[in-house]
Coordinates of C-alpha atoms in Angstrom, one line a residue:
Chain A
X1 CA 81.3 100.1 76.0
X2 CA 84.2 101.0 77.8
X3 CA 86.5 104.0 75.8
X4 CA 89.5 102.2 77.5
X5 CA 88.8 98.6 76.0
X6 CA 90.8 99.0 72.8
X7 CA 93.6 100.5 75.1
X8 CA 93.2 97.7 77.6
X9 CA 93.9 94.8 74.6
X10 CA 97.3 96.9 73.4
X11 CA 98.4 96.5 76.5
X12 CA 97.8 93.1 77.5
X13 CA 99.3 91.8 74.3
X14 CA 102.4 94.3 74.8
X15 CA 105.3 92.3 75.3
X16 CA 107.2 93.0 78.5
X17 CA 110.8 94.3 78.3
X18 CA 113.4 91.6 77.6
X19 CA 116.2 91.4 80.7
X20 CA 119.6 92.1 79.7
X21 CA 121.5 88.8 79.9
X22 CA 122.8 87.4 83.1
X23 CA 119.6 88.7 85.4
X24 CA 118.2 85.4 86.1
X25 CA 122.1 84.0 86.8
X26 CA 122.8 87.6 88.8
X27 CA 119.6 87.2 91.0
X28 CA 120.5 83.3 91.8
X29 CA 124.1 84.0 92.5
X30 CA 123.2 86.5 95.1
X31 CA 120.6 83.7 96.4
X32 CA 119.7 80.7 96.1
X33 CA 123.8 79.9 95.1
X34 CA 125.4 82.9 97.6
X35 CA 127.8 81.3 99.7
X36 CA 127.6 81.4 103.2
X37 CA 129.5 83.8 105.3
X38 CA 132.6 82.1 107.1
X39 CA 131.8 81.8 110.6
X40 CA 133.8 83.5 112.8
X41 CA 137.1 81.1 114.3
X42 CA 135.9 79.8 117.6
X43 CA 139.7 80.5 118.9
X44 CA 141.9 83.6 118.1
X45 CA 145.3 83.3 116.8
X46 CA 146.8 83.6 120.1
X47 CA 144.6 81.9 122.2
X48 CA 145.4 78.4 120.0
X49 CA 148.7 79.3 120.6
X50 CA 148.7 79.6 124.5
X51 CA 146.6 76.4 124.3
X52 CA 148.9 74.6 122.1
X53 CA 152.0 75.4 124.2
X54 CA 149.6 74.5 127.6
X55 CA 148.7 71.5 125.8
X56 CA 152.4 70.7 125.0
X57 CA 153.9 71.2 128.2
X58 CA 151.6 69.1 130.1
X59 CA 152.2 66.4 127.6
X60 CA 155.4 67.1 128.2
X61 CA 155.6 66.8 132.3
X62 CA 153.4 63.8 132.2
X63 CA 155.6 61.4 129.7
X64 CA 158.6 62.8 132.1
X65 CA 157.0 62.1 135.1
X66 CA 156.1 58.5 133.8
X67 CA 159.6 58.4 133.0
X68 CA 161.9 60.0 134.9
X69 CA 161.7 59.0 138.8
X70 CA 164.0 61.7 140.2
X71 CA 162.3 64.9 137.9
X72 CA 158.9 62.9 139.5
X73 CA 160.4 62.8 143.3
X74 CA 161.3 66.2 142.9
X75 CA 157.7 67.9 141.6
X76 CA 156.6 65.6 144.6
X77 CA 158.7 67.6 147.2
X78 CA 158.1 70.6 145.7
X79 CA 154.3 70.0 145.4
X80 CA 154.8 68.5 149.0
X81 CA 156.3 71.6 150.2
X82 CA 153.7 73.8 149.3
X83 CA 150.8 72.0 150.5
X84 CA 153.1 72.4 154.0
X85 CA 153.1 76.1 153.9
X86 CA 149.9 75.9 153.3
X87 CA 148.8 74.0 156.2
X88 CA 150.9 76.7 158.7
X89 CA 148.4 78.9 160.7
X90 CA 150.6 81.9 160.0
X91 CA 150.3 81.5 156.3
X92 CA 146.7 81.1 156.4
X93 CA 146.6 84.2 158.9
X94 CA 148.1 86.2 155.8
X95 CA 146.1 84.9 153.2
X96 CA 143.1 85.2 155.1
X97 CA 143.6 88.9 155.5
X98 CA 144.7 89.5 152.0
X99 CA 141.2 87.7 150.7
X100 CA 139.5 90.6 153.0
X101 CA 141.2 93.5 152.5
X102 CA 140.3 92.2 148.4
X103 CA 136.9 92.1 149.2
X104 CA 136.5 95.0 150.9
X105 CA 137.8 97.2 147.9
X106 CA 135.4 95.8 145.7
X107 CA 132.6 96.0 147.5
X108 CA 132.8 99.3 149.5
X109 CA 132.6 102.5 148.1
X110 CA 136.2 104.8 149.1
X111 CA 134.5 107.4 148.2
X112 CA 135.6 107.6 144.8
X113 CA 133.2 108.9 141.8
X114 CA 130.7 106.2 140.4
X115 CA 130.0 106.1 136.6
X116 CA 128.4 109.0 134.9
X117 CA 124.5 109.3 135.8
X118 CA 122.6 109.7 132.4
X119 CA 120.3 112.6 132.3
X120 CA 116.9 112.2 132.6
X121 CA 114.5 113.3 130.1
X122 CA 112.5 116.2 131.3
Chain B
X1 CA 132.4 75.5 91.0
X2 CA 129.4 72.7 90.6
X3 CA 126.7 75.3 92.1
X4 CA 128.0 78.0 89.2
X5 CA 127.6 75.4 86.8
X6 CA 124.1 74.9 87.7
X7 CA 123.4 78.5 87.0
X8 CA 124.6 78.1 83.6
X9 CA 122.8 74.9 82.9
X10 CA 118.9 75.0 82.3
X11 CA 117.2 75.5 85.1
X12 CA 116.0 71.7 86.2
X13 CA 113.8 72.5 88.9
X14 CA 111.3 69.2 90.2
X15 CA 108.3 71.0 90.8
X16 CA 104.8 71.2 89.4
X17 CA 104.4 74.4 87.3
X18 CA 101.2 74.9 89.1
X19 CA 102.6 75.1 92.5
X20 CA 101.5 78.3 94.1
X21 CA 103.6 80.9 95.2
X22 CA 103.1 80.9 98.4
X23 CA 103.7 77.3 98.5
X24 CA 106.8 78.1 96.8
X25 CA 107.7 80.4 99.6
X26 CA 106.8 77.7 102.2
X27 CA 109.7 75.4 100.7
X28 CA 111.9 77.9 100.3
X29 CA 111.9 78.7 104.0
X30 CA 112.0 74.6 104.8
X31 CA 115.6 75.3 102.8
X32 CA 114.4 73.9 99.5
X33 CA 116.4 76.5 97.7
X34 CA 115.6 75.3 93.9
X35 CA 111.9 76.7 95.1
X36 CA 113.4 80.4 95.3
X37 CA 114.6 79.6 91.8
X38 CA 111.2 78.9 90.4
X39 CA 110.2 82.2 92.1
X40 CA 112.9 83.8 90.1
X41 CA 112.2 82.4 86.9
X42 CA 108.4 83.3 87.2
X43 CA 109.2 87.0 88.3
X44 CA 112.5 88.4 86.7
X45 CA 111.4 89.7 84.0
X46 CA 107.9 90.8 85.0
X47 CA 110.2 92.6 87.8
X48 CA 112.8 93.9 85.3
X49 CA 110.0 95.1 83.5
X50 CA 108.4 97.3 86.3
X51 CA 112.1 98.6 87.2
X52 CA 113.3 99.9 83.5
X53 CA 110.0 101.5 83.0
X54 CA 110.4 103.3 86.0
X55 CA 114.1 103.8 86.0
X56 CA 114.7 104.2 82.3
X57 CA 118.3 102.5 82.5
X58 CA 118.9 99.3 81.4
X59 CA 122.0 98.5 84.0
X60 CA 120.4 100.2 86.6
X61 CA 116.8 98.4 86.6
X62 CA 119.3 95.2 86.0
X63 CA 120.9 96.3 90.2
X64 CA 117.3 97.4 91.3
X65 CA 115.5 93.6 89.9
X66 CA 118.6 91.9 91.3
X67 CA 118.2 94.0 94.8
X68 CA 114.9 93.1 95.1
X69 CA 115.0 89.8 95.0
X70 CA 117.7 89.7 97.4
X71 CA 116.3 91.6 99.6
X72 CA 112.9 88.9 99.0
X73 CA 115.2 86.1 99.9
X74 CA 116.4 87.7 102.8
X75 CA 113.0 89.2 103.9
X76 CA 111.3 86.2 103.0
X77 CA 110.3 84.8 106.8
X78 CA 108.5 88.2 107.1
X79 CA 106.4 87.4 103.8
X80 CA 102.6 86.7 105.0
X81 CA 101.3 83.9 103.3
X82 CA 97.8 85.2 102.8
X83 CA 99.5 88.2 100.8
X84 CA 100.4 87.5 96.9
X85 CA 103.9 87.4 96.2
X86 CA 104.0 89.2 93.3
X87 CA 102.6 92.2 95.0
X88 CA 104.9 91.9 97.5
X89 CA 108.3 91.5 95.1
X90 CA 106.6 94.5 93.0
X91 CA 106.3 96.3 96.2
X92 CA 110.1 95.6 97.1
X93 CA 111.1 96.3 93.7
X94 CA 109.4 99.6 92.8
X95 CA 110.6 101.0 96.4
X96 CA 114.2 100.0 95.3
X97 CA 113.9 102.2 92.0
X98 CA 112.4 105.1 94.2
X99 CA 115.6 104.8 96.7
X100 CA 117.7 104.8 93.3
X101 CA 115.3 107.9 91.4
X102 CA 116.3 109.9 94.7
X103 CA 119.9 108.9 94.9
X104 CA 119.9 110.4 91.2
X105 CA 117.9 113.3 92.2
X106 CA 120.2 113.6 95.1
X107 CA 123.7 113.7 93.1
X108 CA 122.6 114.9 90.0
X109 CA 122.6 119.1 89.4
X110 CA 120.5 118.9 86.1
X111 CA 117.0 118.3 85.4
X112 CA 116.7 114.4 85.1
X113 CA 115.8 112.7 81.6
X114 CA 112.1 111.5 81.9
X115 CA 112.9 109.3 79.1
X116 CA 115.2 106.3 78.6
X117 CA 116.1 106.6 75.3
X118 CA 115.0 109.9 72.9
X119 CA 115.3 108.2 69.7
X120 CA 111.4 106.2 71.3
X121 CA 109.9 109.8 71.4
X122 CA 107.1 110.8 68.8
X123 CA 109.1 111.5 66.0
X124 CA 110.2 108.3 66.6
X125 CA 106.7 107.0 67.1
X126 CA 105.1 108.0 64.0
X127 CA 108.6 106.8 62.2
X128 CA 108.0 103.4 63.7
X129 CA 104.9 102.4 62.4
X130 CA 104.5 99.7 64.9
X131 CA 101.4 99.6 67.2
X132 CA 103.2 97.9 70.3
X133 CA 106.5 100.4 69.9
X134 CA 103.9 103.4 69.4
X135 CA 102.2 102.4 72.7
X136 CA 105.5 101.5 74.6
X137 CA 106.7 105.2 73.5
X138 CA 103.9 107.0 74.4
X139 CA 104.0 104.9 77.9
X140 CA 107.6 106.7 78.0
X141 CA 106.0 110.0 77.6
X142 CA 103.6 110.1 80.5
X143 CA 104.1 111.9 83.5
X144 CA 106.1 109.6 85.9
X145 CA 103.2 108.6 88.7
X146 CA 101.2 107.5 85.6
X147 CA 103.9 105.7 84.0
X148 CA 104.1 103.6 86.9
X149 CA 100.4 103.0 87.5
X150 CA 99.8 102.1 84.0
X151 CA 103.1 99.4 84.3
X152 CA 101.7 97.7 87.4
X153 CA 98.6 97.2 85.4
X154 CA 100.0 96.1 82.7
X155 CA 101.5 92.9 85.0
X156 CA 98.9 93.1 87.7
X157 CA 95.8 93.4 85.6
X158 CA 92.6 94.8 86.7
X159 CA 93.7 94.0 90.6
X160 CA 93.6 97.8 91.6
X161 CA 94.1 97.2 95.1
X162 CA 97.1 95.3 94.5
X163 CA 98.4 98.1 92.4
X164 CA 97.3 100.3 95.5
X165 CA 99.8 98.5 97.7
X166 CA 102.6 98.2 95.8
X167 CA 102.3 102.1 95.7
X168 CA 101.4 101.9 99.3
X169 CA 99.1 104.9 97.9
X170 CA 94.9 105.0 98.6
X171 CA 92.4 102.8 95.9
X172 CA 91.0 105.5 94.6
X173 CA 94.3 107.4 93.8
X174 CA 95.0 104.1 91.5
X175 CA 92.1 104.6 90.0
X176 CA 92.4 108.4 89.5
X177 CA 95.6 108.0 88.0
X178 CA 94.8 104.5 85.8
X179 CA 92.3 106.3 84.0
X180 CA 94.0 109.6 83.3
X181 CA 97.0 107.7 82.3
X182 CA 94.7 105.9 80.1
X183 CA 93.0 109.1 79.0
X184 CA 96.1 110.3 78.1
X185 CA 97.5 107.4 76.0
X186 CA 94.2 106.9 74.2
X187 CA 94.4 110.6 72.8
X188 CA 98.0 110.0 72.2
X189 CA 97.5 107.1 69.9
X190 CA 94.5 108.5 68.5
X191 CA 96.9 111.9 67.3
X192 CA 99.0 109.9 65.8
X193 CA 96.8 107.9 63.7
X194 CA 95.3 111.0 62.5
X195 CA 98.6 113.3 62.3
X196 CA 102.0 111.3 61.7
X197 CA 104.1 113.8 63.9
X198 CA 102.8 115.4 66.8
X199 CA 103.8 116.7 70.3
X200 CA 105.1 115.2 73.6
X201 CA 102.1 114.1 75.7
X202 CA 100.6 116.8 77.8
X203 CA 98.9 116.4 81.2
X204 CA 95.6 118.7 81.0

């Protein structure tokens, strides 16, 4: 016979430890009922403000174009202007030059230092 | 609002009491939440149980029962279905009251109380003549390791190697340890049957 047995029956039938009120509730809440976690705003502040005021102004310019001939003859020329200078050799020329002389600083090295090397681990 | 009044209302949930665990676990991670809930209902107090006897405080094995089974609901996609979950939330549980024992160990400059409440020691026991509240105090007075062992049999049963991995300690300590701690109770009780006031419980 096992010297344990009587032991073994006492503590089956000992009753476990009642939980101090509001455990079950607690454990849900944190759960099964926690809410989620707002997501984080697709746009900051500013940025739907710079869009709104975008958004308006091009509203804006197109119910004045579709309504105003002269404000619409005018962007023209302007418009019309620019696509001129664009189209003159010695414009391109400039451009041209000022798109290589970019490129060339960002893609050779002047000689300036690079980013920190990490050390490697001897 | 109406989710907070479901916590206050019975607990309605639509599934068959013999649904397994780890079935319960399956629908839980399908988003059935209610199934958590049945989880919770079949292991908060089993859980609250494990964390008081080892923790001694009833507030603080209220945080540790509620920690665990957040961090079960959090953790669950890592459960492995052919494990048992009430190992597993034992497992999660008892390591939550070890994080708190050392937090107290940590902050606190005097020797720690090794017993929840004095008025439960022997004097107390042999007052009480009550078999189950002679037994739970004399649980109270054993060394802490044993405490612990003999409360995970108490819910796990005779499934040693379950004990073994909530402890994440070898079979054969569990063993070592169940019957010493059993040893210890047994001459326990028996001294106070024969004497009605005797001595804390010793460790030989």
């Amino acid at each position: 016979m096992n010297p344990h047995d009587e032991l073994d029956r006492a503590l089956f039938a000992l009753p476990l430890e009642t939980p101090p009120p509001g455990l079950r509730e607690g454990i849900l809440r944190a759960t099964i009922y926690a809410q989620p976690a707002a997501q984080p705003a697709l746009l900051s502040l500013w940025e739907t403000v710079g869009l709104g005021v975008v958004l308006a102004v091009a509203s804006w310019l197109a119910l004045a174009l579709s309504t105003n001939k002269v404000l619409a003859w005018q962007i023209g020329h302007v418009f019309g202007a620019f696509g001129q200078a664009l189209a003159d050799p010695g414009t391109l020329a400039w451009l041209a030059a000022g798109a290589f002389i970019a490129l060339s600083l960002s893609v050779f090295n002047l000689g300036l230092p690079g980013p920190a090397v990490r050390a490697e681990r001897s | 609002m109406a989710a907070l009044a479901e916590i206050h209302a019975p607990m309605s949930v639509p599934l068959e009491p013999q649904v397994l665990d780890a079935e319960l676990v399956s629908q839980t991670l399908a988003g059935r939440a209610e199934a958590f809930g049945t989880l919770v209902e079949r292991y908060d107090r089993a859980v609250y149980h494990l964390c008081f006897r080892t923790l001694h405080d009833v507030e603080e094995a209220k945080d540790a029962a509620q920690e665990a089974f957040f961090k079960a609901y959090r953790g669950l996609g890592t459960f492995r279905p052919s494990a048992k979950f009430s190992t597993w939330i034992f497992s999660i549980a008892y390591h939550a009251c070890c994080d708190r024992i050392a937090r107290r160990k940590r902050y606190s400059d005097g020797p720690l109380p090794d017993r929840a409440d004095p008025t439960l020691g022997p004097e107390a026991i042999a007052e009480h003549n009550d078999e189950a509240r002679a037994l739970r105090a004399a649980i109270d007075g054993l060394p802490e390791k044993y405490r612990t062992v003999i409360t995970l049999y108490h819910l796990q049963g005779h499934q040693y190697e379950e004990i073994a991995r909530v402890l994440d300690v070898p079979l054969g300590t569990v063993k070592t340890h169940l019957f010493r701690a059993k040893e210890l109770l047994r001459r326990e009780l028996a001294g106070l049957r024969e004497q009605p006031v005797s001595g804390e419980v010793t460790e030989e």
